[in-house]
PDB file of N, CA and C in Angstrom:
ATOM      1  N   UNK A   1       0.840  -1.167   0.000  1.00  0.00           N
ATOM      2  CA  UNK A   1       0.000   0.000   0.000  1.00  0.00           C
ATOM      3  C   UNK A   1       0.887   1.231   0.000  1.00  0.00           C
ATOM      4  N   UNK A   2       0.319   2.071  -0.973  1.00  0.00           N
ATOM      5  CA  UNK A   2       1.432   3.127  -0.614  1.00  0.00           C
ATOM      6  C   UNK A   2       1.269   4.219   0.242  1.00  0.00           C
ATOM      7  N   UNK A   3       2.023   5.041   0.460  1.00  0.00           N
ATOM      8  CA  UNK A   3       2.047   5.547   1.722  1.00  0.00           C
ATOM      9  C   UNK A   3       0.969   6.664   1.931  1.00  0.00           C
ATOM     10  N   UNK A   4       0.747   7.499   0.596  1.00  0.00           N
ATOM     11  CA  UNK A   4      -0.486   8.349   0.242  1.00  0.00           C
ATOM     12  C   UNK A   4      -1.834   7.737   0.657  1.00  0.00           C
ATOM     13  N   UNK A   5      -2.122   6.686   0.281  1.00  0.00           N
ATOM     14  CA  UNK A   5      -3.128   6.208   0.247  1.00  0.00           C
ATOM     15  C   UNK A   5      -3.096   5.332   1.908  1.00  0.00           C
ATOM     16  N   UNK A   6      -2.311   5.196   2.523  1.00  0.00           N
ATOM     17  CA  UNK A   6      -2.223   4.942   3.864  1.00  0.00           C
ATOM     18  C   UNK A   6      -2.108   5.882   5.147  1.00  0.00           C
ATOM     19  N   UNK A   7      -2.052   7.359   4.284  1.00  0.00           N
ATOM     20  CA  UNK A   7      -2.141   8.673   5.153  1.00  0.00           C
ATOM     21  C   UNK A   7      -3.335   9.129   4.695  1.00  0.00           C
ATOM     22  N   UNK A   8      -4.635   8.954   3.462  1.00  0.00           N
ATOM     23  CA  UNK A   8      -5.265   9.373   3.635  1.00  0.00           C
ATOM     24  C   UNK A   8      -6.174   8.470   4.398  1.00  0.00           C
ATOM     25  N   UNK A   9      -6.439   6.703   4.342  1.00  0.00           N
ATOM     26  CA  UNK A   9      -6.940   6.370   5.404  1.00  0.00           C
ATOM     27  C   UNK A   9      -6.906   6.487   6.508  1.00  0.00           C
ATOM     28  N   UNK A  10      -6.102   6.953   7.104  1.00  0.00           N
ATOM     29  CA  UNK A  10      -5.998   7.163   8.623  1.00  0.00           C
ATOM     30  C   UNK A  10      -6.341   8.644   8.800  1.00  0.00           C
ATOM     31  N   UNK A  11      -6.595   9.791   7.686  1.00  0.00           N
ATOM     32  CA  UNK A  11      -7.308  11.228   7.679  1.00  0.00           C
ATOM     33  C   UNK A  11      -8.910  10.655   7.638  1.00  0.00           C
ATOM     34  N   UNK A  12      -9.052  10.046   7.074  1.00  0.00           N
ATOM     35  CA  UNK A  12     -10.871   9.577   6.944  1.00  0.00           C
ATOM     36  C   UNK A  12     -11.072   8.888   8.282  1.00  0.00           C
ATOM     37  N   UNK A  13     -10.075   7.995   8.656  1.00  0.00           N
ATOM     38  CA  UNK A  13     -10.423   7.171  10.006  1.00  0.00           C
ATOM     39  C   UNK A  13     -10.831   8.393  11.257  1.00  0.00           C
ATOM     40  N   UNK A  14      -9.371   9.650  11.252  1.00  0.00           N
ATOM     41  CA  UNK A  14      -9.602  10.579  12.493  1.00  0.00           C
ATOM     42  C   UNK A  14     -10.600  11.302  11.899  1.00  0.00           C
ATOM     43  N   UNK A  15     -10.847  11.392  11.114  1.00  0.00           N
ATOM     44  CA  UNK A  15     -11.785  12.727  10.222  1.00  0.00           C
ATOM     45  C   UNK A  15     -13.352  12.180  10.746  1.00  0.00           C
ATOM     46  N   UNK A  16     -13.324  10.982  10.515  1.00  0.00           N
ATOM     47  CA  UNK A  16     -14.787  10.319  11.077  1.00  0.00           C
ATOM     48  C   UNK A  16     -15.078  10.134  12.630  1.00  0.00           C
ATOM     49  N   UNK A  17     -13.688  10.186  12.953  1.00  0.00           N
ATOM     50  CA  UNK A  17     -13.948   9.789  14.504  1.00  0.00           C
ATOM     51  C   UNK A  17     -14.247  11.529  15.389  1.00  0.00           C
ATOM     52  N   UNK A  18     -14.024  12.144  14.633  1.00  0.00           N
ATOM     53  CA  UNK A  18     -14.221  13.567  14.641  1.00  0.00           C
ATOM     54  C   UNK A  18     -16.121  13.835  14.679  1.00  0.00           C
ATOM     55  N   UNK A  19     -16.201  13.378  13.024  1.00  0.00           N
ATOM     56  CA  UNK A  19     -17.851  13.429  13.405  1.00  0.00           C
ATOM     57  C   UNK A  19     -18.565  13.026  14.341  1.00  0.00           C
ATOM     58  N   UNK A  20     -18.127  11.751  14.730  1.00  0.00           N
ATOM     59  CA  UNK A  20     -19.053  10.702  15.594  1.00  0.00           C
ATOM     60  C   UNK A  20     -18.735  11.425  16.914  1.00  0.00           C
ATOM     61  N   UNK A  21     -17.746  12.178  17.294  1.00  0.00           N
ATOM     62  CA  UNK A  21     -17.136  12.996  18.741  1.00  0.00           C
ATOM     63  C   UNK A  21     -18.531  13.569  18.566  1.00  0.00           C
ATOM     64  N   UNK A  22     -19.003  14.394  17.623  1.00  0.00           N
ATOM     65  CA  UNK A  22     -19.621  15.699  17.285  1.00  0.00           C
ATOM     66  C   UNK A  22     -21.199  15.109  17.864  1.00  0.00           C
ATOM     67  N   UNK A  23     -21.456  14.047  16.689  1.00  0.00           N
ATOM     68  CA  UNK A  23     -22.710  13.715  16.735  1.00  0.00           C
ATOM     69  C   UNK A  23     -22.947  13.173  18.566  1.00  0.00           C
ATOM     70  N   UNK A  24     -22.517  12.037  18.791  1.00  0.00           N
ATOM     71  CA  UNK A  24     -22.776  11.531  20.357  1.00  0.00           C
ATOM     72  C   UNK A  24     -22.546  12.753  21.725  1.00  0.00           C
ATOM     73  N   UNK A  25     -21.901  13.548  21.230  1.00  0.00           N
ATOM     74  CA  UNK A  25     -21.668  14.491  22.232  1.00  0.00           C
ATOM     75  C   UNK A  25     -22.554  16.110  22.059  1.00  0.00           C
ATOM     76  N   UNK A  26     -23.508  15.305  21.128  1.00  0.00           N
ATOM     77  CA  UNK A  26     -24.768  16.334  20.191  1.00  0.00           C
ATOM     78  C   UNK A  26     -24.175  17.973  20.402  1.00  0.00           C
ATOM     79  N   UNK A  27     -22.819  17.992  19.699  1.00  0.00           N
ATOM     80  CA  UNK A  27     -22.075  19.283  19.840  1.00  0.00           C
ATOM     81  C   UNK A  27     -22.112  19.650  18.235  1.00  0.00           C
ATOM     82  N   UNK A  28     -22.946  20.187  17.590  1.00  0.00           N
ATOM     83  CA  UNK A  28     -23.056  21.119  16.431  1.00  0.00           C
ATOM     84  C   UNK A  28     -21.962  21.237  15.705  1.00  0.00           C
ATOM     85  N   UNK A  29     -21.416  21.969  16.111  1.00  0.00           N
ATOM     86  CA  UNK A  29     -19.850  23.003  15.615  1.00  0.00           C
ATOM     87  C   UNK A  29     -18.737  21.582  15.633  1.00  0.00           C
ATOM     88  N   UNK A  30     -18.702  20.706  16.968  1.00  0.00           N
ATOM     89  CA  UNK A  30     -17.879  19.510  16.382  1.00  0.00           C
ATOM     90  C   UNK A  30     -18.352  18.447  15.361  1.00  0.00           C
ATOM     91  N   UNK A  31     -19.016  18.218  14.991  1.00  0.00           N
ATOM     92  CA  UNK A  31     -20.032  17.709  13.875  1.00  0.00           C
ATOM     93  C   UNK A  31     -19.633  18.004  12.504  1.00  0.00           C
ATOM     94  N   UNK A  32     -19.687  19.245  12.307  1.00  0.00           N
ATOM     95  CA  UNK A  32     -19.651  20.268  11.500  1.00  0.00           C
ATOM     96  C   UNK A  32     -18.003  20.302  11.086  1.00  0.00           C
ATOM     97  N   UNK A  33     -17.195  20.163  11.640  1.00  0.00           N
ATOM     98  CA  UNK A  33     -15.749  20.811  11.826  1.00  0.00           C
ATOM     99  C   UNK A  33     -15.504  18.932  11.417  1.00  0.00           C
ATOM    100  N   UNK A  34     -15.858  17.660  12.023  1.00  0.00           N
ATOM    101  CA  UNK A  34     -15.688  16.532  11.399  1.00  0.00           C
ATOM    102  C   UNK A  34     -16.291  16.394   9.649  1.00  0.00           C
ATOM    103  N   UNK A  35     -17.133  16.696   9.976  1.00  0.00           N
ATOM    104  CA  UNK A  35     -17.541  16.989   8.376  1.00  0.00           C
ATOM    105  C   UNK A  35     -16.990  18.020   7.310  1.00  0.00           C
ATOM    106  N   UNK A  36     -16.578  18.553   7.589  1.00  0.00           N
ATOM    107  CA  UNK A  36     -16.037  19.581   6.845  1.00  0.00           C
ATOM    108  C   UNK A  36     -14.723  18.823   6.509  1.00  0.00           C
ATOM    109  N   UNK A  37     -13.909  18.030   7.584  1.00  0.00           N
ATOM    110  CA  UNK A  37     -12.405  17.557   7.142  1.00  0.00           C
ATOM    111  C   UNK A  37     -12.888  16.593   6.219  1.00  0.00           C
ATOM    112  N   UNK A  38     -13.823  15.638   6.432  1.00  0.00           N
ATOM    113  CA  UNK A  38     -14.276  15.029   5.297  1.00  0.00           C
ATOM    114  C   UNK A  38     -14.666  15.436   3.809  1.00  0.00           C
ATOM    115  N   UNK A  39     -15.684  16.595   4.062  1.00  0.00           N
ATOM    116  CA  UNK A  39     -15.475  17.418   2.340  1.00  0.00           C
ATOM    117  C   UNK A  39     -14.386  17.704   1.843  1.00  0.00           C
ATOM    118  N   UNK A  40     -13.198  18.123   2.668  1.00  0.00           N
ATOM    119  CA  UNK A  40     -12.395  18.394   1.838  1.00  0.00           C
ATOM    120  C   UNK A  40     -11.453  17.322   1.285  1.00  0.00           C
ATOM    121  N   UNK A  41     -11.865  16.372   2.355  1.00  0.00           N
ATOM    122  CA  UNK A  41     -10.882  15.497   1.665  1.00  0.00           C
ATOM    123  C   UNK A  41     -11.099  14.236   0.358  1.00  0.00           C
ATOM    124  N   UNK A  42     -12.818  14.215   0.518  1.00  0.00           N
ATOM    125  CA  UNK A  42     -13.322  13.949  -1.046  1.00  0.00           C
ATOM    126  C   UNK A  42     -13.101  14.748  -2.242  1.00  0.00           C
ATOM    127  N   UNK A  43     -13.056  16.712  -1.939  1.00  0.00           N
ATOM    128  CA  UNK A  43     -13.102  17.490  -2.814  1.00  0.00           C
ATOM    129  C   UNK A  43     -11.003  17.051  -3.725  1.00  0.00           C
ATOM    130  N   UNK A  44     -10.523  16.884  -2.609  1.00  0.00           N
ATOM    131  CA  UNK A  44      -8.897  16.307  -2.715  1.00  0.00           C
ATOM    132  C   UNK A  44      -8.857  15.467  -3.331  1.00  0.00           C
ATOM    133  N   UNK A  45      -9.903  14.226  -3.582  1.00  0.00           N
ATOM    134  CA  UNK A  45      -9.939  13.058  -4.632  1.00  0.00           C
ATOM    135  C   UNK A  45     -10.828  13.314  -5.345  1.00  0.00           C
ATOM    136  N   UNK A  46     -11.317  13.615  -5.491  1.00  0.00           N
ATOM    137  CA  UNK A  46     -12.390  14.390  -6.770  1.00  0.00           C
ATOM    138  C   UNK A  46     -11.357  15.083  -7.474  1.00  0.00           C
ATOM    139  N   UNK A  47     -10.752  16.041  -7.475  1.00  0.00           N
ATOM    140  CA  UNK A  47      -9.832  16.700  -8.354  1.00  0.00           C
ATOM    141  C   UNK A  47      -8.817  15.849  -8.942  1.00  0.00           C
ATOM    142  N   UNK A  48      -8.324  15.411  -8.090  1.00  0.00           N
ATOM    143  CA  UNK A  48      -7.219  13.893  -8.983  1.00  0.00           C
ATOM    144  C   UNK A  48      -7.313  14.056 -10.046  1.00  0.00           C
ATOM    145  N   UNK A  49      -7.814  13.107 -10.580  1.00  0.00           N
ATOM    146  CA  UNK A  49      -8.148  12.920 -11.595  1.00  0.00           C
ATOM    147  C   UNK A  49      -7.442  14.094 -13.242  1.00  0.00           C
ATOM    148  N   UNK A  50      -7.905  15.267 -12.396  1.00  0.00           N
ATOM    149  CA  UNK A  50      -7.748  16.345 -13.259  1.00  0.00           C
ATOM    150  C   UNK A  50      -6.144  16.693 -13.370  1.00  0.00           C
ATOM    151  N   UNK A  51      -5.387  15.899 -12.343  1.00  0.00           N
ATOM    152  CA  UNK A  51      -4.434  16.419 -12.398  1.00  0.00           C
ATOM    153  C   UNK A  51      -4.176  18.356 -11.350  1.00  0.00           C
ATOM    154  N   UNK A  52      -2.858  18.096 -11.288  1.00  0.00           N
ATOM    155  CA  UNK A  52      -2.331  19.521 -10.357  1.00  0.00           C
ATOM    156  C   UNK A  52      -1.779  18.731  -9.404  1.00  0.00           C
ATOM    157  N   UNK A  53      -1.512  19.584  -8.672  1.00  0.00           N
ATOM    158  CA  UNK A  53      -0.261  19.004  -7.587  1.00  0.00           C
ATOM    159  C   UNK A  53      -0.821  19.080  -6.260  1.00  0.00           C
ATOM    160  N   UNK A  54      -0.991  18.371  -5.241  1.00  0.00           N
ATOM    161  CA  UNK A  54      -1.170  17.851  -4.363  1.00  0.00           C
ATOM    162  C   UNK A  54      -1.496  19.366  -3.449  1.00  0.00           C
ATOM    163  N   UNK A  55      -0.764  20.224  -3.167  1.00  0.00           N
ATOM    164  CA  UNK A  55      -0.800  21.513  -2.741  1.00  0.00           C
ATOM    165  C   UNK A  55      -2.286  22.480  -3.166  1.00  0.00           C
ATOM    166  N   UNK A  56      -2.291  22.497  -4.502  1.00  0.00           N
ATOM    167  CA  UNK A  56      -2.711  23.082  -4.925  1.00  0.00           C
ATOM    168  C   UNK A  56      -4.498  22.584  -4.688  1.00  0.00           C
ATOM    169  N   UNK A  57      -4.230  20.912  -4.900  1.00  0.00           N
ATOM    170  CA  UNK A  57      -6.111  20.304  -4.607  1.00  0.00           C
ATOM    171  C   UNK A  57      -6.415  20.282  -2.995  1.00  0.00           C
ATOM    172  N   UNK A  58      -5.396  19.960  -2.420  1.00  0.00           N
ATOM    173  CA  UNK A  58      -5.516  20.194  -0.549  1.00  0.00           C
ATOM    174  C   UNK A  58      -6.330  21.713  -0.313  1.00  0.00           C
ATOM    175  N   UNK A  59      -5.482  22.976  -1.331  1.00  0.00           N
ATOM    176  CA  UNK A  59      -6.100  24.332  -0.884  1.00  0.00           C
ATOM    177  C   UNK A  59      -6.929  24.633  -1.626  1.00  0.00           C
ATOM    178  N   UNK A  60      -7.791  23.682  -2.254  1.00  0.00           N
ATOM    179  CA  UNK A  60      -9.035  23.784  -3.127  1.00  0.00           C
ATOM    180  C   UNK A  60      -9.952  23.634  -2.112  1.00  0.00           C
ATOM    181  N   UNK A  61      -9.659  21.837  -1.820  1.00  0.00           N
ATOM    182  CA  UNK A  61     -10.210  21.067  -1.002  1.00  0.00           C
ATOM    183  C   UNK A  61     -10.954  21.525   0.823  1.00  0.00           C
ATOM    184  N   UNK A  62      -9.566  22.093   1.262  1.00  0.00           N
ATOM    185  CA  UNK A  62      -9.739  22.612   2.258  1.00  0.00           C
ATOM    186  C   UNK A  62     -10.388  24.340   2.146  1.00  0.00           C
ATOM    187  N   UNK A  63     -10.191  24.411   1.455  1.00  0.00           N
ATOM    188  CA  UNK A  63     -11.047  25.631   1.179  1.00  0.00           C
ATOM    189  C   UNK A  63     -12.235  25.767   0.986  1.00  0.00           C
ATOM    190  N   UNK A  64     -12.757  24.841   0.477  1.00  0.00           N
ATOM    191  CA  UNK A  64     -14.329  24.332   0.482  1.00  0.00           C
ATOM    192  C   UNK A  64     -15.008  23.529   2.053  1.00  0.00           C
ATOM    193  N   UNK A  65     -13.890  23.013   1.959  1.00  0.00           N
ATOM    194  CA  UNK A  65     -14.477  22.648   3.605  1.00  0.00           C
ATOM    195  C   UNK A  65     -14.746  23.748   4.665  1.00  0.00           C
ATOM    196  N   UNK A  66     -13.580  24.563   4.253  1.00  0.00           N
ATOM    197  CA  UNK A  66     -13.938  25.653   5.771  1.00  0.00           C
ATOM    198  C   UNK A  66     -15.017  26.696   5.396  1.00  0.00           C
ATOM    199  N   UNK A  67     -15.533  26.734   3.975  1.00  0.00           N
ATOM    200  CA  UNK A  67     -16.473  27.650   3.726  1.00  0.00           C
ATOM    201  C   UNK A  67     -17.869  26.664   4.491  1.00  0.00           C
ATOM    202  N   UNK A  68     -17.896  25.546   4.093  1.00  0.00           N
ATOM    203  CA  UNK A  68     -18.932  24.536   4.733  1.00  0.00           C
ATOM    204  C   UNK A  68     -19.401  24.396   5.893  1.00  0.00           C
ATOM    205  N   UNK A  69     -18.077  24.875   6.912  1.00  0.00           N
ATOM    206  CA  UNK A  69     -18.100  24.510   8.321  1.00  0.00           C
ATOM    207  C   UNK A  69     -18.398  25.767   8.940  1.00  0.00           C
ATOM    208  N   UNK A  70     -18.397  26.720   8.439  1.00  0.00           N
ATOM    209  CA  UNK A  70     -18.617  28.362   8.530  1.00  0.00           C
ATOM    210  C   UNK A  70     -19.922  28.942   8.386  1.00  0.00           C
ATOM    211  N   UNK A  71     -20.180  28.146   7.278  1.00  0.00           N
ATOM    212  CA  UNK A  71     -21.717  28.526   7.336  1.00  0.00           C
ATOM    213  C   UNK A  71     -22.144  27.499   7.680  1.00  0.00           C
ATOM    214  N   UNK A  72     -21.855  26.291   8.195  1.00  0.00           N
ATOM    215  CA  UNK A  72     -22.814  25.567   8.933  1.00  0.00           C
ATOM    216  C   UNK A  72     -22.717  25.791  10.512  1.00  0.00           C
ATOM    217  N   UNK A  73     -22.050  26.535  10.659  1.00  0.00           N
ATOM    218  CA  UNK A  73     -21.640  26.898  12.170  1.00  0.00           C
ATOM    219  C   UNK A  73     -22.646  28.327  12.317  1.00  0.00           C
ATOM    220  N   UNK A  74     -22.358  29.230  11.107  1.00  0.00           N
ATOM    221  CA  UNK A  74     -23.552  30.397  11.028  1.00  0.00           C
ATOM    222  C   UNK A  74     -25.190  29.944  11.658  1.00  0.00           C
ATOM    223  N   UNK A  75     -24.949  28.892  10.479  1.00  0.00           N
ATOM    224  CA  UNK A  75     -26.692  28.295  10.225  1.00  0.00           C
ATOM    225  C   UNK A  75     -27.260  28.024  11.902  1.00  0.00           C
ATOM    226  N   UNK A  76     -26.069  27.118  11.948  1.00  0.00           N
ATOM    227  CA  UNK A  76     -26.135  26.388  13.719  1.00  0.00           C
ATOM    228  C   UNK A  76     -26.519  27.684  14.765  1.00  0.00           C
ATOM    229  N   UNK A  77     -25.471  28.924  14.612  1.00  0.00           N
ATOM    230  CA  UNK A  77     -26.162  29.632  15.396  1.00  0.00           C
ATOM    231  C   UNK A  77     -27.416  30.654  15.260  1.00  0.00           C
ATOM    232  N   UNK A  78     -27.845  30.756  14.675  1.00  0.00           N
ATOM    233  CA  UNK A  78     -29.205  31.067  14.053  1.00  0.00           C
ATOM    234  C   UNK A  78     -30.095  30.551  14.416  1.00  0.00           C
ATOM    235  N   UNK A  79     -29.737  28.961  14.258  1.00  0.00           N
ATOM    236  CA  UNK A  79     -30.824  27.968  14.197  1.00  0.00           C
ATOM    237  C   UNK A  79     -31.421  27.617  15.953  1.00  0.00           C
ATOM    238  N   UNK A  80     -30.294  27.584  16.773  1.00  0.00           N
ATOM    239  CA  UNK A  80     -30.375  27.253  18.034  1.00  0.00           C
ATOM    240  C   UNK A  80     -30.707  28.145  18.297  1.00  0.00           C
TER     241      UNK A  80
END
């Protein structure tokens, strides 16, 4: 296995164990902040494909996540 693909399983493993913190501990914003590491890190393999350099799809990737977690953190406080 190579080592990429053995550092991003173990980002999806903490990335999920992140959500499930969020959800069982019915904390919004940690929920949100697990999910978000997860968007970005599909948005990170979604681009593949297209090619670019690893740098460049991470600050795509993660850039979409924190817009996600921002306004779902907005929404959250609104909503509550």
């Amino acid at each position: 296995m190579a080592a990429s693909t053995l550092l991003q399983l173990l980002e999806v493993a903490l990335f999920g164990a992140i959500l499930l913190l969020g959800v069982l501990t019915r904390s919004g914003p940690v929920a949100l902040l697990g999910g978000g590491f997860l968007v970005g890190i599909a948005v990170l393999n979604i681009l593949a494909p297209e090619g670019g350099s690893i740098y460049r799809r991470s600050w795509i990737g993660y850039t979409l996540a924190g817009l996600f977690v921002l306004g779902g953190v907005v929404l959250y406080h609104f909503a509550g």
